[in-house]
mmCIF file of C-alpha atoms in Angstrom:
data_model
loop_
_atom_site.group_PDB
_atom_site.id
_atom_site.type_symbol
_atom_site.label_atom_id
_atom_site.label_comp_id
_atom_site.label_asym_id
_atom_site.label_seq_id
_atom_site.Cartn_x
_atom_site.Cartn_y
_atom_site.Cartn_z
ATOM 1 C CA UNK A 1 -0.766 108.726 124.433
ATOM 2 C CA UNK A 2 1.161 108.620 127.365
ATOM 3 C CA UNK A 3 4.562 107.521 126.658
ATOM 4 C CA UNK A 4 7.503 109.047 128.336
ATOM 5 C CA UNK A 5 9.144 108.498 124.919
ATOM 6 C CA UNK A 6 6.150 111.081 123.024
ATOM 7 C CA UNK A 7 7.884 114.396 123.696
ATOM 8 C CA UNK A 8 11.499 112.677 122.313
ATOM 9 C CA UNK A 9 10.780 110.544 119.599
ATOM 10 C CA UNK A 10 8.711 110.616 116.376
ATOM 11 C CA UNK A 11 5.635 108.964 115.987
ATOM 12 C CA UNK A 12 5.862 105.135 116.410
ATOM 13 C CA UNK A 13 4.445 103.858 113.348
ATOM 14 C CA UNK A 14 6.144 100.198 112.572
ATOM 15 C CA UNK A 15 5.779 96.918 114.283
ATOM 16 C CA UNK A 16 9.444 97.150 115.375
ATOM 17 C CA UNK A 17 8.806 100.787 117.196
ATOM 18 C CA UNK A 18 7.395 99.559 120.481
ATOM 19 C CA UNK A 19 10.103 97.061 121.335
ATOM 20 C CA UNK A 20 12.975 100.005 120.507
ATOM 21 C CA UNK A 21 10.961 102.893 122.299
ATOM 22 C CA UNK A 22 10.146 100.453 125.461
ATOM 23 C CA UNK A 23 14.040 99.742 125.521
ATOM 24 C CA UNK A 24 14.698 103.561 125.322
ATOM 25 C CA UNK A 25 12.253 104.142 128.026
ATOM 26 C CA UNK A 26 13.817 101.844 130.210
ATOM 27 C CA UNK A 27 17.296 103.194 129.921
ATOM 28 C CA UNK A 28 16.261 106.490 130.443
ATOM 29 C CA UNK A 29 14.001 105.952 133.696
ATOM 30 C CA UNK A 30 17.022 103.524 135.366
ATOM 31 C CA UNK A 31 19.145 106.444 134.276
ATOM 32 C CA UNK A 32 16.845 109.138 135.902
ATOM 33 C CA UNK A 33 16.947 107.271 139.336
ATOM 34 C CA UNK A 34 20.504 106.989 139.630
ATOM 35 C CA UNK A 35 21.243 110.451 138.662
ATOM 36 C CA UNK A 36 18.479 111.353 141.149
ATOM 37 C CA UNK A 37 20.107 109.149 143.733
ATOM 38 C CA UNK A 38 23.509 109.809 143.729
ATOM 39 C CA UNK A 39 22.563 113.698 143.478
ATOM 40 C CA UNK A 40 21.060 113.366 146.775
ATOM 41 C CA UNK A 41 23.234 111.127 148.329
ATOM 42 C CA UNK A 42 26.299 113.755 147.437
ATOM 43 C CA UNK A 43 23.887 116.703 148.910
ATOM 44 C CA UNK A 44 23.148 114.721 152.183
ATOM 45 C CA UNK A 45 26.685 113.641 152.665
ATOM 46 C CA UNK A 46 28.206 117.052 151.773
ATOM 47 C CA UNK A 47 25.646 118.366 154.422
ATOM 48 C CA UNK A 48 26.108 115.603 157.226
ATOM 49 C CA UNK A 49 29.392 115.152 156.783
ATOM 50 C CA UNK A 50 31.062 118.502 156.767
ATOM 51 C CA UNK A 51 34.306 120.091 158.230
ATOM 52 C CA UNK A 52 32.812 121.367 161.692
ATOM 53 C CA UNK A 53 36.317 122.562 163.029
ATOM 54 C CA UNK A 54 39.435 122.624 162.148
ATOM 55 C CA UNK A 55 39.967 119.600 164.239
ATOM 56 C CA UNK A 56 37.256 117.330 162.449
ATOM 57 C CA UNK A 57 38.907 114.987 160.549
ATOM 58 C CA UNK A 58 37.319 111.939 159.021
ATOM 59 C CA UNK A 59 38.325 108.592 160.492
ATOM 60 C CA UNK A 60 40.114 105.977 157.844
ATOM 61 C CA UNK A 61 37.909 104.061 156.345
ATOM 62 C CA UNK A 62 39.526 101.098 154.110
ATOM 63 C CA UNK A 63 36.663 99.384 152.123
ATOM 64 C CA UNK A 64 33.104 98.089 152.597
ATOM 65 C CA UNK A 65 32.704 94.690 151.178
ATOM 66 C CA UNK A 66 29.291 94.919 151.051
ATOM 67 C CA UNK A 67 28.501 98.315 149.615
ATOM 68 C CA UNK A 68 31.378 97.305 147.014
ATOM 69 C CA UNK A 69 29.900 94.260 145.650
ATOM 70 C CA UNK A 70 26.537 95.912 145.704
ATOM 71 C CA UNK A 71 27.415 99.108 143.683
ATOM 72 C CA UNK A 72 29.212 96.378 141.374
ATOM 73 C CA UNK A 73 26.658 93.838 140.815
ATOM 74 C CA UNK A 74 23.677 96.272 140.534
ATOM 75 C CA UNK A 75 24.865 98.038 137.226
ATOM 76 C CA UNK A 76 26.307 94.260 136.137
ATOM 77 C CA UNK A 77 22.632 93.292 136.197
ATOM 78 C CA UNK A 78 21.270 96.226 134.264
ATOM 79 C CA UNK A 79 24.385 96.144 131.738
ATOM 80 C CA UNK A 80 23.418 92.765 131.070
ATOM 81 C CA UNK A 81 19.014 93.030 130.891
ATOM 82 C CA UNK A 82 20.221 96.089 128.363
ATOM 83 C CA UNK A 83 22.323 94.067 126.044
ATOM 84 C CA UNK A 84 20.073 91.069 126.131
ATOM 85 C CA UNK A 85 16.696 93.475 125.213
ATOM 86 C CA UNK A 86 19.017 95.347 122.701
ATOM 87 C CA UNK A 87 20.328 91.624 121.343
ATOM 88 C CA UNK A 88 16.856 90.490 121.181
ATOM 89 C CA UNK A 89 15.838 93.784 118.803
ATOM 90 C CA UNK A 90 18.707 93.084 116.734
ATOM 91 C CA UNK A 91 17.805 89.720 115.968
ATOM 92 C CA UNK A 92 13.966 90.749 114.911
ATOM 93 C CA UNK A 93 15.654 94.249 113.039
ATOM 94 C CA UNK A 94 17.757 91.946 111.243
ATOM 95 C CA UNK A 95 15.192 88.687 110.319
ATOM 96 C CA UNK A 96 12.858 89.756 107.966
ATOM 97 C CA UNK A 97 9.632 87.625 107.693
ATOM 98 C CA UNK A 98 9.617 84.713 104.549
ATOM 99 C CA UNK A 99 6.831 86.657 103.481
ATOM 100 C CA UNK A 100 8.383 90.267 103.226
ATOM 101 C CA UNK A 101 7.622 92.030 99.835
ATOM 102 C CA UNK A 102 11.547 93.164 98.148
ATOM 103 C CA UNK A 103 12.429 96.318 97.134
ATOM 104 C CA UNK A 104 16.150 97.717 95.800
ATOM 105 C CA UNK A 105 17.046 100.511 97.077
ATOM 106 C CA UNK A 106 20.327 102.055 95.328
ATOM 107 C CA UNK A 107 21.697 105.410 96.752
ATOM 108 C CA UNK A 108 23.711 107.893 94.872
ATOM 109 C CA UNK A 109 25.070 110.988 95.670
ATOM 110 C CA UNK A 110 22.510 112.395 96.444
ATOM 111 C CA UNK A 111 19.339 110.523 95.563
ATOM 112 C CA UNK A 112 17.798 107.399 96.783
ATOM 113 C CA UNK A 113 15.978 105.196 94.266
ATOM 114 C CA UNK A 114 13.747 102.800 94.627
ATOM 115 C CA UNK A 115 13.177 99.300 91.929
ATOM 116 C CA UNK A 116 10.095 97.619 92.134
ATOM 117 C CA UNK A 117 9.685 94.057 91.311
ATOM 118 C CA UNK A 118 7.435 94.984 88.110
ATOM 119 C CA UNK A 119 10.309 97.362 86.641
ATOM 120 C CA UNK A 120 9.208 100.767 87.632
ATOM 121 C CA UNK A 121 11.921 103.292 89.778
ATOM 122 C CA UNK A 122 11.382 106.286 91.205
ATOM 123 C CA UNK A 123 12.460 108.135 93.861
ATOM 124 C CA UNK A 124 9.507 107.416 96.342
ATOM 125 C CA UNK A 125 9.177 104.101 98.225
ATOM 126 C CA UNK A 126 5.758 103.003 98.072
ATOM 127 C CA UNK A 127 5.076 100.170 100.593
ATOM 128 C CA UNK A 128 1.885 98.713 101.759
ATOM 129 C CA UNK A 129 0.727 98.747 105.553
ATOM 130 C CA UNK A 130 0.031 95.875 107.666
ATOM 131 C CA UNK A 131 2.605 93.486 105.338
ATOM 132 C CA UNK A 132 6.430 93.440 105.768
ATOM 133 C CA UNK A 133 8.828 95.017 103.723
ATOM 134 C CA UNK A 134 12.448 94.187 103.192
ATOM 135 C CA UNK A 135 14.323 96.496 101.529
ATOM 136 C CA UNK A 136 17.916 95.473 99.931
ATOM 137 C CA UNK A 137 20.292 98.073 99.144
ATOM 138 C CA UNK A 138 23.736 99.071 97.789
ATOM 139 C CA UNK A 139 25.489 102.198 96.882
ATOM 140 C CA UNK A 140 26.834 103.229 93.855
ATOM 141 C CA UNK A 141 29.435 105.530 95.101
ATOM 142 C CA UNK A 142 30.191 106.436 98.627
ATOM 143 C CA UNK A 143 28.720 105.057 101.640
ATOM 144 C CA UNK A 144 25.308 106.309 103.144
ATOM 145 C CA UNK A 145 22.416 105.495 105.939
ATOM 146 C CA UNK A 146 18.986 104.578 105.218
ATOM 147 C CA UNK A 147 17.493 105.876 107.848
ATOM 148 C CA UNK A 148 13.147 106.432 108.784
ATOM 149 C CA UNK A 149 12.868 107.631 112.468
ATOM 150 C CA UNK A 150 9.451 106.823 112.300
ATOM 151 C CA UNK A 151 9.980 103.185 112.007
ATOM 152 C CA UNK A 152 12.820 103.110 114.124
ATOM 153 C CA UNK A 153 15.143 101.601 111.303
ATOM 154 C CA UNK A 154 18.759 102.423 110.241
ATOM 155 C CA UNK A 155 21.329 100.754 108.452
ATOM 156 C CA UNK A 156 24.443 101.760 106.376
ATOM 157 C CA UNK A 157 24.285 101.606 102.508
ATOM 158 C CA UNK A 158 27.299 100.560 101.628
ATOM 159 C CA UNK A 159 29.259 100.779 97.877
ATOM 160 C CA UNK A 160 30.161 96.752 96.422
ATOM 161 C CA UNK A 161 27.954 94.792 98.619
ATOM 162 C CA UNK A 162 23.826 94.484 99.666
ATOM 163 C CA UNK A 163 22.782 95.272 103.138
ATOM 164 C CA UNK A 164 19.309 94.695 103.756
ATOM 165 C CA UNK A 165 17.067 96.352 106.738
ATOM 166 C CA UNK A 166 12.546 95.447 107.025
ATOM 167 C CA UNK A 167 9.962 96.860 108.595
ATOM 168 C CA UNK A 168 6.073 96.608 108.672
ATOM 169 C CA UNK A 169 4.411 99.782 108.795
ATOM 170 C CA UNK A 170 1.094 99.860 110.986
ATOM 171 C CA UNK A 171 -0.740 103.125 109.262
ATOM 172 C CA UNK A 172 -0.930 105.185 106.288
ATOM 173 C CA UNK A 173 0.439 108.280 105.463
ATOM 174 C CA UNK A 174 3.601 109.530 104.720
ATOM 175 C CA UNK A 175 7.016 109.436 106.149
ATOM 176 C CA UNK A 176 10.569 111.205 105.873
ATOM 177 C CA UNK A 177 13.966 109.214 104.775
ATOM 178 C CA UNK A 178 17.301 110.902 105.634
ATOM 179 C CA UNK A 179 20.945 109.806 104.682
ATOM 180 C CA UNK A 180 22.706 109.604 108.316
ATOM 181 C CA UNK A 181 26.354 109.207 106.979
ATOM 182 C CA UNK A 182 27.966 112.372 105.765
ATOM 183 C CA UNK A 183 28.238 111.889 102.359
ATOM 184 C CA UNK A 184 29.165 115.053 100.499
ATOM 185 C CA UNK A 185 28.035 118.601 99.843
ATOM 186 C CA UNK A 186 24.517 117.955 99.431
ATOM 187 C CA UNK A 187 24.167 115.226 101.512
ATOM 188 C CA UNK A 188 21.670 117.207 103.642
ATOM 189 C CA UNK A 189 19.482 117.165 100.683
ATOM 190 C CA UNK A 190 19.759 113.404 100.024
ATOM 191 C CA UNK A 191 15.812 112.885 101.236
ATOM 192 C CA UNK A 192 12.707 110.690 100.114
ATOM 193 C CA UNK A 193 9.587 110.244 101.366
ATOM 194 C CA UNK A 194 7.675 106.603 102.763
ATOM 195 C CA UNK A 195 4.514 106.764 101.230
ATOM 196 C CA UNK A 196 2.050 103.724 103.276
ATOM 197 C CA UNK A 197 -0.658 102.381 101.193
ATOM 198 C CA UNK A 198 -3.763 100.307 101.935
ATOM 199 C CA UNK A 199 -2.811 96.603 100.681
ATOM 200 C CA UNK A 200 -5.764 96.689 97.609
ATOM 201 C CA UNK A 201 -4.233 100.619 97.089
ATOM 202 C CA UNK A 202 -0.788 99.887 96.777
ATOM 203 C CA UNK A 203 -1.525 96.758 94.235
ATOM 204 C CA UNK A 204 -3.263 99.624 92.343
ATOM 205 C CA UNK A 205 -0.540 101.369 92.548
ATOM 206 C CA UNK A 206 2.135 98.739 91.447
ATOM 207 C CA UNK A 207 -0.162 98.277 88.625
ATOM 208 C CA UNK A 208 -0.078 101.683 87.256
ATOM 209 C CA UNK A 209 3.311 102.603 88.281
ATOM 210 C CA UNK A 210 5.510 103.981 85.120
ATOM 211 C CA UNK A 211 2.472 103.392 82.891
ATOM 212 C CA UNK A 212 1.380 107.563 83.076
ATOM 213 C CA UNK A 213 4.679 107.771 81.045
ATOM 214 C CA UNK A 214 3.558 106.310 77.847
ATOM 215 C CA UNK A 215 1.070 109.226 77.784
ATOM 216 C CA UNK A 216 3.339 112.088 78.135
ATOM 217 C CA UNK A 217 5.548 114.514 75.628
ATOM 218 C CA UNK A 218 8.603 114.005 75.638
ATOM 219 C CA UNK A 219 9.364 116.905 77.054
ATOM 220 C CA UNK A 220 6.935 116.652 80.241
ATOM 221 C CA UNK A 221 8.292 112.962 80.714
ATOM 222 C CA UNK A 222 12.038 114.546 81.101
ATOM 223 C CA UNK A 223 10.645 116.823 83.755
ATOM 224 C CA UNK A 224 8.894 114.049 85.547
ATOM 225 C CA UNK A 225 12.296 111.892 85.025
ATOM 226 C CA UNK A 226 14.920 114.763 86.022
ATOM 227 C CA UNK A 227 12.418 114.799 89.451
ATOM 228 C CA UNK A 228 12.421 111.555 89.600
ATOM 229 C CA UNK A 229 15.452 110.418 89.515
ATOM 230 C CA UNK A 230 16.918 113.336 91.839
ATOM 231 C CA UNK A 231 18.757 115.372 89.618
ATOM 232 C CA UNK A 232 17.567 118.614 91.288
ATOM 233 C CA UNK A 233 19.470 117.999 94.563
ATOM 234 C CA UNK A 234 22.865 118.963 92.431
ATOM 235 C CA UNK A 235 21.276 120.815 89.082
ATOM 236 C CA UNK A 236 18.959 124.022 89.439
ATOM 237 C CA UNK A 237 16.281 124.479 86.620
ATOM 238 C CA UNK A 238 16.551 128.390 87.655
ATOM 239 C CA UNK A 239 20.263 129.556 86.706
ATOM 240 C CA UNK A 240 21.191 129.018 90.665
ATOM 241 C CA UNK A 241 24.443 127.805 91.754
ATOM 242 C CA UNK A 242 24.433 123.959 93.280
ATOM 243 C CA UNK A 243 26.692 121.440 93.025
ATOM 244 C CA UNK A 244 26.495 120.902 89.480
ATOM 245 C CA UNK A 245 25.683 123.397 86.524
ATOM 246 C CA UNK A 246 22.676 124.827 86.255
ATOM 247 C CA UNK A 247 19.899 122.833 83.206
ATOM 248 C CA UNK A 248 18.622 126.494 82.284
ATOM 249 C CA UNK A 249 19.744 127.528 79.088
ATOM 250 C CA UNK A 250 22.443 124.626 79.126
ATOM 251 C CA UNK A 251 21.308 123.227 75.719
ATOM 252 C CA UNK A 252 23.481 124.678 72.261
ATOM 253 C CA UNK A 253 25.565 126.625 75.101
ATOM 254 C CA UNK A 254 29.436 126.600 74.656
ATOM 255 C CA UNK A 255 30.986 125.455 77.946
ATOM 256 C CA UNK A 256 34.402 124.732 79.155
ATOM 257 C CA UNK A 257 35.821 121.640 80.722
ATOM 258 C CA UNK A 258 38.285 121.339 83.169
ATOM 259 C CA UNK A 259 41.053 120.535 81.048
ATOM 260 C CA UNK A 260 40.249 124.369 79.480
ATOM 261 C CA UNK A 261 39.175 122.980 76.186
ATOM 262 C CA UNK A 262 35.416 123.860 75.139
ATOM 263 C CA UNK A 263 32.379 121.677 74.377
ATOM 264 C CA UNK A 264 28.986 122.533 72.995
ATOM 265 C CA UNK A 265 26.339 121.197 74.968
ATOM 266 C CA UNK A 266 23.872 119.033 72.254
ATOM 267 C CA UNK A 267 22.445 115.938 71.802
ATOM 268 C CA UNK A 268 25.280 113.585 72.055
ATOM 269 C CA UNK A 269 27.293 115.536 75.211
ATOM 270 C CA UNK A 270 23.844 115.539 77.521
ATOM 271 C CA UNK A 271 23.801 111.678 76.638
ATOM 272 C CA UNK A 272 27.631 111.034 77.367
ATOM 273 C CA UNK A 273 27.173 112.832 80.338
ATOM 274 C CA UNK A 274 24.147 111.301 81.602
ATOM 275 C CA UNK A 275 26.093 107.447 80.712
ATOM 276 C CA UNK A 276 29.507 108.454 81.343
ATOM 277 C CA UNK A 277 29.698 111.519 83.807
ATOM 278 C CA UNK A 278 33.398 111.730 84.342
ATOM 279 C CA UNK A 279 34.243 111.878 81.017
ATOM 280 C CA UNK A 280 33.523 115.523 80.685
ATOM 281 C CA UNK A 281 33.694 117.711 83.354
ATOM 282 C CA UNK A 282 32.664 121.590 83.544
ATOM 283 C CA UNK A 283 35.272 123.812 85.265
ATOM 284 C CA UNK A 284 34.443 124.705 88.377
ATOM 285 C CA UNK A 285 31.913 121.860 89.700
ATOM 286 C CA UNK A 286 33.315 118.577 91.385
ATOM 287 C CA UNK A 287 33.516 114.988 89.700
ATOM 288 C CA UNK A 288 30.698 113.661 91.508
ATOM 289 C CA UNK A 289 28.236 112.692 89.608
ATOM 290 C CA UNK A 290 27.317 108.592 89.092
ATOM 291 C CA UNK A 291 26.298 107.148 85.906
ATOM 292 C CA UNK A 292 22.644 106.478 84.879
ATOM 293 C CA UNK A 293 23.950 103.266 82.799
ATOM 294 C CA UNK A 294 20.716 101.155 83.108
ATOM 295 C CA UNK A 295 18.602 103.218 85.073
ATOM 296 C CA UNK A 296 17.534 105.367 82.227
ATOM 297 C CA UNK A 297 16.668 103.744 78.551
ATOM 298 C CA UNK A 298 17.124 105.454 75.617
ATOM 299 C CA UNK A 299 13.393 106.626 75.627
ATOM 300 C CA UNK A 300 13.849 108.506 78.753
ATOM 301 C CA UNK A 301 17.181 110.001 77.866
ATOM 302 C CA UNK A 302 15.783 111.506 74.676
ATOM 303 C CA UNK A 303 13.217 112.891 76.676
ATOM 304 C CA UNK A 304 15.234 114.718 79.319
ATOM 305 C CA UNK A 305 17.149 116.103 76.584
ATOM 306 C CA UNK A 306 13.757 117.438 75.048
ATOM 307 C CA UNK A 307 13.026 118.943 78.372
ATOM 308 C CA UNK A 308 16.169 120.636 78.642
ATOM 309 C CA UNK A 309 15.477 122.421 75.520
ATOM 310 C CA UNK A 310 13.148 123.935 77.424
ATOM 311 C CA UNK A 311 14.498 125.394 79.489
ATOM 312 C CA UNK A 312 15.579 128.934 78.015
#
């Protein structure tokens, strides 16, 4: 490929890429010229018109008419082809085809999850090629950025309302999501990954989605849910320091809360503060965490705790 775009851009891999890249191309090569023009035109008039003895002095020169209206109306016209390309993007960035497949997205410091229209979440959006996607999000705490350089999209994810962003992605494989609004401690961590299907693949997919869980122990099921879901951006499975306290060894521990009084960490505390987060804080680690209300049933909660057991 050719592009002058290649060398500062990701790979263009959504319907809506060419259209941005050509606009970014454009700005950059009008951009190029002038600073090519002017930088001569400053080096030939420094040169031509230099001090040649002390009696040189430049003759008064009160205005040109015509060079004035022409250095005016040339960057009018270019403002103006820029914001009507740009305006044009917006309007296809922000109309999603009738036929888009939905998809919730729901961010939380500092996890992005993903609800399918057959039930299943994870923390993985799975999207077929060739067929658009519109994805509908909110946040449940602060405010982020969904944001996939390789499809060119980005739009803020905002706490009590839905914003909504599509795309069609043109080939298979995978691609990165990053949170572009500074959202806490972690919030370099707050990643996902675009995985593309083939159409017939990703109905597969949908199909099976969530149903490997019936077959697991309880305890492997926690793993795959504490993955899942995130939790290891804030909670180490190692004893390490994050932003929350560590899982190893955290079940039957005593452990102190911020108010100084002490807790032992069992059954009933891992599911208050999986449903209630804020209601029991450890000293020392910030009151970030969101609730899992309705994201995780009883099922799964019983098995995280059986995975935590684990964990010795």
């Amino acid at each position: 490929m050719n592009r002058l775009s290649d060398f500062m851009l990701p790979p263009a891999r959504s319907t809506l890429a060419a259209e941005t890249d050509a606009l970014f191309n454009f700005i950059n090569v009008v951009s190029l010229i002038f600073l090519l023009g002017i930088t001569i035109a400053i080096i030939y008039f420094a040169i031509k018109y230099r001090r040649k003895s002390p009696d040189d002095v430049t003759p008064l020169i009160t205005h040109n008419n015509t060079l004035e209206i022409t250095w005016s109306v040339i960057p009018l016209i270019l403002v103006m082809i820029v914001f009507g390309w740009g305006y044009n993007g917006f309007l296809n960035l922000y109309t999603p085809p009738d036929d888009a497949y939905e998809i919730r997205v729901v961010a939380q410091t500092w996890t992005w999850q993903f609800h399918y229209q057959n039930g299943y979440t994870g923390n993985e959006l799975h999207v077929p090629v060739d067929r658009p996607v519109k994805l509908v999000m909110s946040s449940n705490d602060v405010i982020h950025s969904f944001y996939v350089p390789d499809f060119r999209i980005k739009k803020d994810v905002l706490p009590n309302r839905y914003t909504s962003v599509w795309f069609e992605a043109t080939e298979t494989g995978d691609a990165q999501i990053f949170c572009t609004e500074y959202c806490g401690t972690a919030h370099s961590n707050m990643l996902a990954s675009v995985i593309v299907h083939e159409q017939e693949e990703f109905q597969t997919w949908l199909a099976t989605a969530g149903s490997a869980d019936d077959d697991m122990e309880p305890a492997e099921l926690g793993q795959a849910l504490i993955q899942r879901n995130g939790c290891t951006a804030c909670h180490s499975t190692d004893g390490s320091q994050l932003q929350g306290p560590t899982f190893q060894g955290i079940f039957g521990r005593e452990t102190t809360l911020q108010d100084g009084s002490t807790v032992t960490v069992d059954e009933n505390y891992i599911r208050e503060s999986i449903l209630e987060p804020q209601a029991k804080i450890v000293e020392g680690f910030p009151p970030v965490m969101t609730s899992f209300a309705g994201a995780l049933d009883d099922r799964q909660i019983d098995a995280i705790i059986e995975y935590f057991k684990t964990l010795e």
